[in-house]
Structures are given as structure tokens and as C-alpha cells.
Amino acid sequence: MQNGQAKMVQVTALRKKFGHRVVLRDVNFAFSTGEVVGLVGPNGAGKTTIMKALLGLLATDAGNVRILGQPVSVNTHTVVTQQVGALIERPAIYPFLTGWQHLQLMTTSGEQMTWVVQVLQMEAYIHRPAKRYSLGMKQKLGIAMALVNRPRLVILDEPMNGLDPQSVKRLRHLIGQLAGEGITFLISSHVLSELEKIIDTVILIDQGEVLLQRTMTQLRESARQALVVRTGRRKMHGPCRCFYRQTIQ
């Protein structure tokens, strides 16, 4: 995994409300080319909203997003179309198309389609109609569609959902390999332990606020035994007001 000098993504003072509910509160973060970044927080923290804003799929109330130095919004997202691959919430799958036909919607390169099918081990079912796919098969297809063009930035929302342990291990290896080739990843999860083996940097978010952004090296150096982040706004169990606790070995 390589940390380049160029800023792949820069988010500044991003705000978003749905009705009277504030979803994003002055969100600021940036990361560089070749990094694998984990966007971590409890369900409902604002992770998916941030990712949709990065893709120009959602109008925000204030702030700005830049990818490779170019502005991204619902009106200006050419850079996203050309250089970003994404899986947000769940794969957009047409039940009567085969997996191979889905990949053909993303690229005309048979070589790239063959590559992604092989690395994700989808050969046995890639020519079946997607309506016959299991949850894990659909998830792999969504990941394949995000990766098939080898974009410069890949955004994955809870990519491990529905995958068996071997597929999770294989995906982690693939992400590490592609990051080593200079592809940047932003991966969301509500569980840091799913990501800590592959990410370079963690961005911790709760209730629309970025609580910290640190490299995994910094986390391990500053918290040899445990990292505890607390807020006064959320309860988990009884009187405990700690929304997130993660032990780092």
C-alpha cells in the first residue's frame, strides 16, 4: 500500500439535512492517492450519505467535495463517471441479465471482465441470470462492477456483507494488491475489526461528525491496549454512553 502526495479526495465543511434532521455536520477530511481508508461508525452515522456526496448522487446544503482536484456535485461529476468505481448500499442488479452481461454494461474490455471474474472466483455462475444468485454472489457481482475498469478511486459501502470467510479473505488480499498498484479505496463499515488488517487510515464518524482521522500506525502507537471513543449523545446498553470500543492488538 502506497501513500502518494497527491490528494485523491478532499471534503470541506460538508453539511446535509433531511427535513429537520441534521445528517452531516461540517464534515472535513482528505486522503491521498494509493491509500486504503476506512470510514467507520455506527449504523446511521452518515457514512452512506458521505459516499453518495462523493459520487455526486446527493445534493448537499453546504461545503464542497473534490476528487483529483476537480469539484464533484450533482451537476459536475464527470470525474466520478470516468475514474471512480463504487458499490453503495446494495448492488444495482437486473434479475434477468447474467453477471457477465452486467459487467458488459460497465466496460467493453473482455480482458478486464475475465480478470475480475477470475480474481473474485465467479466463473461457476457468471453466465447465470442474476435472479438465481445468492446474497454473496450478488455482493461479489457488485464488487466486480466497481472494480472492472480498474478506476483510480474505489468506494465500497459495507463490502463484506453476505460474503463467506474465504471470500472476505480473498477480497482483502485483492484490495491490498490493487492499492499497491496505486488504486485508492474508501471502505465503510460499522466494525473496525473488519478493516484494520487492510486500511492505512481510519476516519471515525458519529451522528454526522468526524471524531478523528488517524493512520493505523498512529492508533497503535497511541493506544497499545485499547482505544475508547466516547460521546454523550448515544446509549448502547443501560447506563453506558460509549458508542464505540475497539481493542487494537
C-alpha positions in Angstrom: 0.0 0.0 0.0 1.4 3.3 -1.0 0.8 6.7 0.3 1.2 9.3 -2.5 1.5 13.0 -2.2 -1.5 14.0 -4.4 -4.8 14.4 -2.6 -7.2 12.0 -4.1 -10.2 13.2 -2.1 -10.8 16.4 -0.2 -14.0 17.1 1.7 -14.5 20.5 3.3 -17.3 21.7 5.7 -19.9 19.3 4.2 -23.4 19.7 5.6 -26.6 17.9 4.9 -30.1 17.9 6.4 -33.1 15.7 5.6 -36.0 17.8 6.8 -35.2 18.9 10.3 -32.7 16.1 10.9 -29.0 17.0 10.6 -27.2 14.2 8.9 -23.8 15.7 8.2 -22.2 18.4 10.4 -19.2 20.3 8.9 -17.5 17.1 7.7 -13.8 17.6 6.9 -11.3 15.0 5.7 -8.8 14.3 3.0 -6.7 11.4 1.9 -4.0 10.7 -0.7 -3.6 8.6 -3.8 -2.9 4.9 -3.1 -4.4 4.9 0.5 -6.9 2.4 1.8 -9.2 4.5 4.1 -11.8 3.1 6.4 -14.9 5.1 7.1 -16.1 3.7 10.4 -19.0 4.5 12.6 -22.3 3.0 14.0 -25.3 2.5 11.7 -26.9 5.8 10.9 -23.7 7.8 11.5 -23.7 9.3 8.0 -21.3 7.1 6.2 -23.5 6.3 3.2 -24.6 9.9 2.9 -20.9 10.9 2.7 -20.3 8.3 0.0 -23.2 9.5 -2.1 -22.0 13.1 -1.8 -18.5 11.9 -3.1 -20.2 10.3 -6.1 -22.3 13.4 -6.9 -25.5 11.4 -6.2 -26.8 13.7 -3.4 -27.1 17.4 -3.2 -25.6 18.8 0.0 -26.5 22.0 1.9 -23.0 23.4 2.3 -19.4 22.6 1.7 -17.6 21.0 -1.2 -16.1 17.8 -2.5 -13.1 17.5 -4.7 -11.7 14.3 -6.3 -8.3 14.7 -8.0 -8.7 18.4 -7.5 -11.9 18.6 -9.5 -15.2 19.6 -7.9 -17.9 17.0 -7.6 -21.6 17.7 -7.2 -24.9 16.6 -8.7 -24.2 19.0 -11.6 -20.5 18.3 -12.0 -19.4 14.8 -11.6 -17.6 13.9 -14.8 -14.5 12.8 -12.8 -16.7 10.3 -10.9 -18.1 8.8 -14.1 -14.6 8.4 -15.6 -12.4 7.5 -12.7 -14.4 6.2 -9.7 -15.9 2.8 -9.2 -18.5 2.3 -6.4 -20.8 -0.1 -4.6 -23.2 1.8 -2.4 -25.8 0.1 -0.1 -26.5 -2.9 -2.4 -25.6 -3.9 -5.9 -27.9 -2.5 -8.7 -28.7 -5.8 -10.4 -31.1 -6.6 -13.2 -32.5 -10.1 -12.4 -32.8 -11.4 -16.0 -29.3 -10.3 -17.0 -26.3 -12.6 -16.3 -23.4 -11.5 -14.3 -21.3 -11.3 -17.5 -23.9 -9.0 -19.1 -23.8 -6.7 -16.0 -20.0 -6.4 -16.5 -20.6 -5.6 -20.2 -22.6 -2.6 -19.1 -19.5 -1.3 -17.3 -16.8 -2.0 -19.9 -16.2 -3.3 -23.4 -12.9 -4.9 -22.4 -13.2 -8.7 -22.3 -9.8 -8.9 -20.8 -10.8 -6.8 -17.8 -14.1 -8.8 -17.4 -12.2 -12.1 -17.4 -9.7 -10.7 -14.9 -12.3 -9.6 -12.3 -14.3 -12.8 -12.7 -11.2 -14.9 -12.0 -9.8 -12.9 -9.1 -13.3 -13.0 -7.3 -13.7 -16.7 -8.3 -17.1 -16.1 -10.1 -16.5 -18.5 -13.0 -19.1 -21.1 -11.9 -22.0 -18.7 -12.1 -21.1 -15.6 -14.1 -23.2 -16.7 -17.1 -26.3 -17.5 -15.0 -29.2 -15.0 -14.7 -28.7 -12.8 -11.6 -32.1 -13.8 -10.3 -30.5 -17.1 -9.4 -27.7 -15.6 -7.4 -27.4 -15.9 -3.6 -26.7 -12.8 -1.5 -23.0 -13.5 -1.5 -23.0 -13.9 -5.3 -24.8 -10.6 -5.8 -22.4 -8.9 -3.4 -19.4 -10.2 -5.4 -21.0 -9.1 -8.7 -21.5 -5.6 -7.2 -17.8 -5.5 -6.2 -16.8 -6.8 -9.6 -18.8 -4.0 -11.3 -16.9 -1.4 -9.1 -13.5 -2.9 -9.9 -13.8 -4.0 -13.6 -12.5 -0.7 -15.1 -9.6 -0.5 -12.6 -10.7 3.0 -11.6 -8.3 5.3 -9.7 -10.7 5.5 -6.7 -13.0 2.7 -5.4 -15.8 3.5 -2.9 -17.2 0.4 -1.2 -20.1 0.6 1.3 -20.0 -2.4 3.7 -18.4 -4.7 1.0 -18.1 -7.7 3.4 -21.8 -8.1 3.8 -23.0 -11.5 2.7 -19.5 -12.8 2.0 -18.3 -16.1 3.5 -14.9 -16.0 5.4 -12.9 -17.2 2.4 -14.4 -14.6 0.1 -13.7 -11.9 2.7 -10.0 -13.0 2.9 -9.8 -13.0 -0.9 -11.3 -9.5 -1.1 -8.8 -8.2 1.5 -5.9 -9.6 -0.5 -7.3 -8.1 -3.7 -7.7 -4.7 -2.1 -4.2 -4.8 -0.8 -2.8 -5.8 -4.2 -4.7 -3.0 -6.1 -3.7 -0.4 -3.5 -0.1 -1.4 -4.1 -0.7 -0.6 -7.7 -1.9 2.9 -6.8 -5.6 2.5 -6.7 -7.2 4.4 -3.7 -10.0 2.8 -1.6 -12.6 4.3 0.7 -14.4 1.5 2.5 -17.2 1.9 5.0 -18.0 -0.3 7.9 -19.5 -0.2 11.4 -16.9 -2.6 12.7 -13.3 -1.6 12.7 -12.1 -5.1 13.2 -13.3 -6.0 9.7 -11.0 -3.3 8.2 -7.9 -3.0 10.4 -6.0 -5.7 8.5 -6.1 -3.7 5.3 -6.6 0.0 5.9 -3.9 2.7 6.2 -6.1 5.3 7.7 -9.4 5.3 9.7 -12.0 8.1 9.7 -14.3 7.7 12.7 -17.7 9.3 12.4 -20.8 9.5 14.6 -24.0 11.4 14.1 -22.6 13.2 11.1 -19.4 14.4 12.8 -15.9 13.3 12.1 -14.5 12.4 15.6 -11.0 11.5 14.4 -8.8 10.7 11.4 -5.6 8.8 12.1 -3.4 6.3 10.4 -3.5 2.8 11.8 0.1 3.3 12.9 -0.8 6.3 14.9 -3.7 4.4 16.5 -1.5 1.5 17.5 1.2 3.8 18.9 -1.2 5.9 20.9 -3.4 3.0 22.2 -1.3 -0.1 22.7 -4.1 -1.9 24.6 -7.3 -0.2 23.8 -8.9 2.7 22.0 -12.1 4.1 23.6 -14.0 6.9 21.9 -17.0 8.4 23.8 -19.8 10.8 23.1 -22.5 12.0 25.4 -25.2 11.6 22.7 -25.7 7.9 22.3 -26.6 4.9 24.6 -25.8 1.3 23.8 -26.6 -0.8 26.9 -28.2 0.6 30.0 -26.2 3.4 31.5 -23.2 3.0 29.2 -22.8 6.0 27.0 -19.9 4.7 25.0 -21.0 4.1 21.4 -17.7 2.5 20.2 -15.0 0.5 21.8 -12.3 -1.3 19.8 -9.3 -3.2 21.1 -6.2 -2.9 18.9 -3.6 -5.7 19.3 
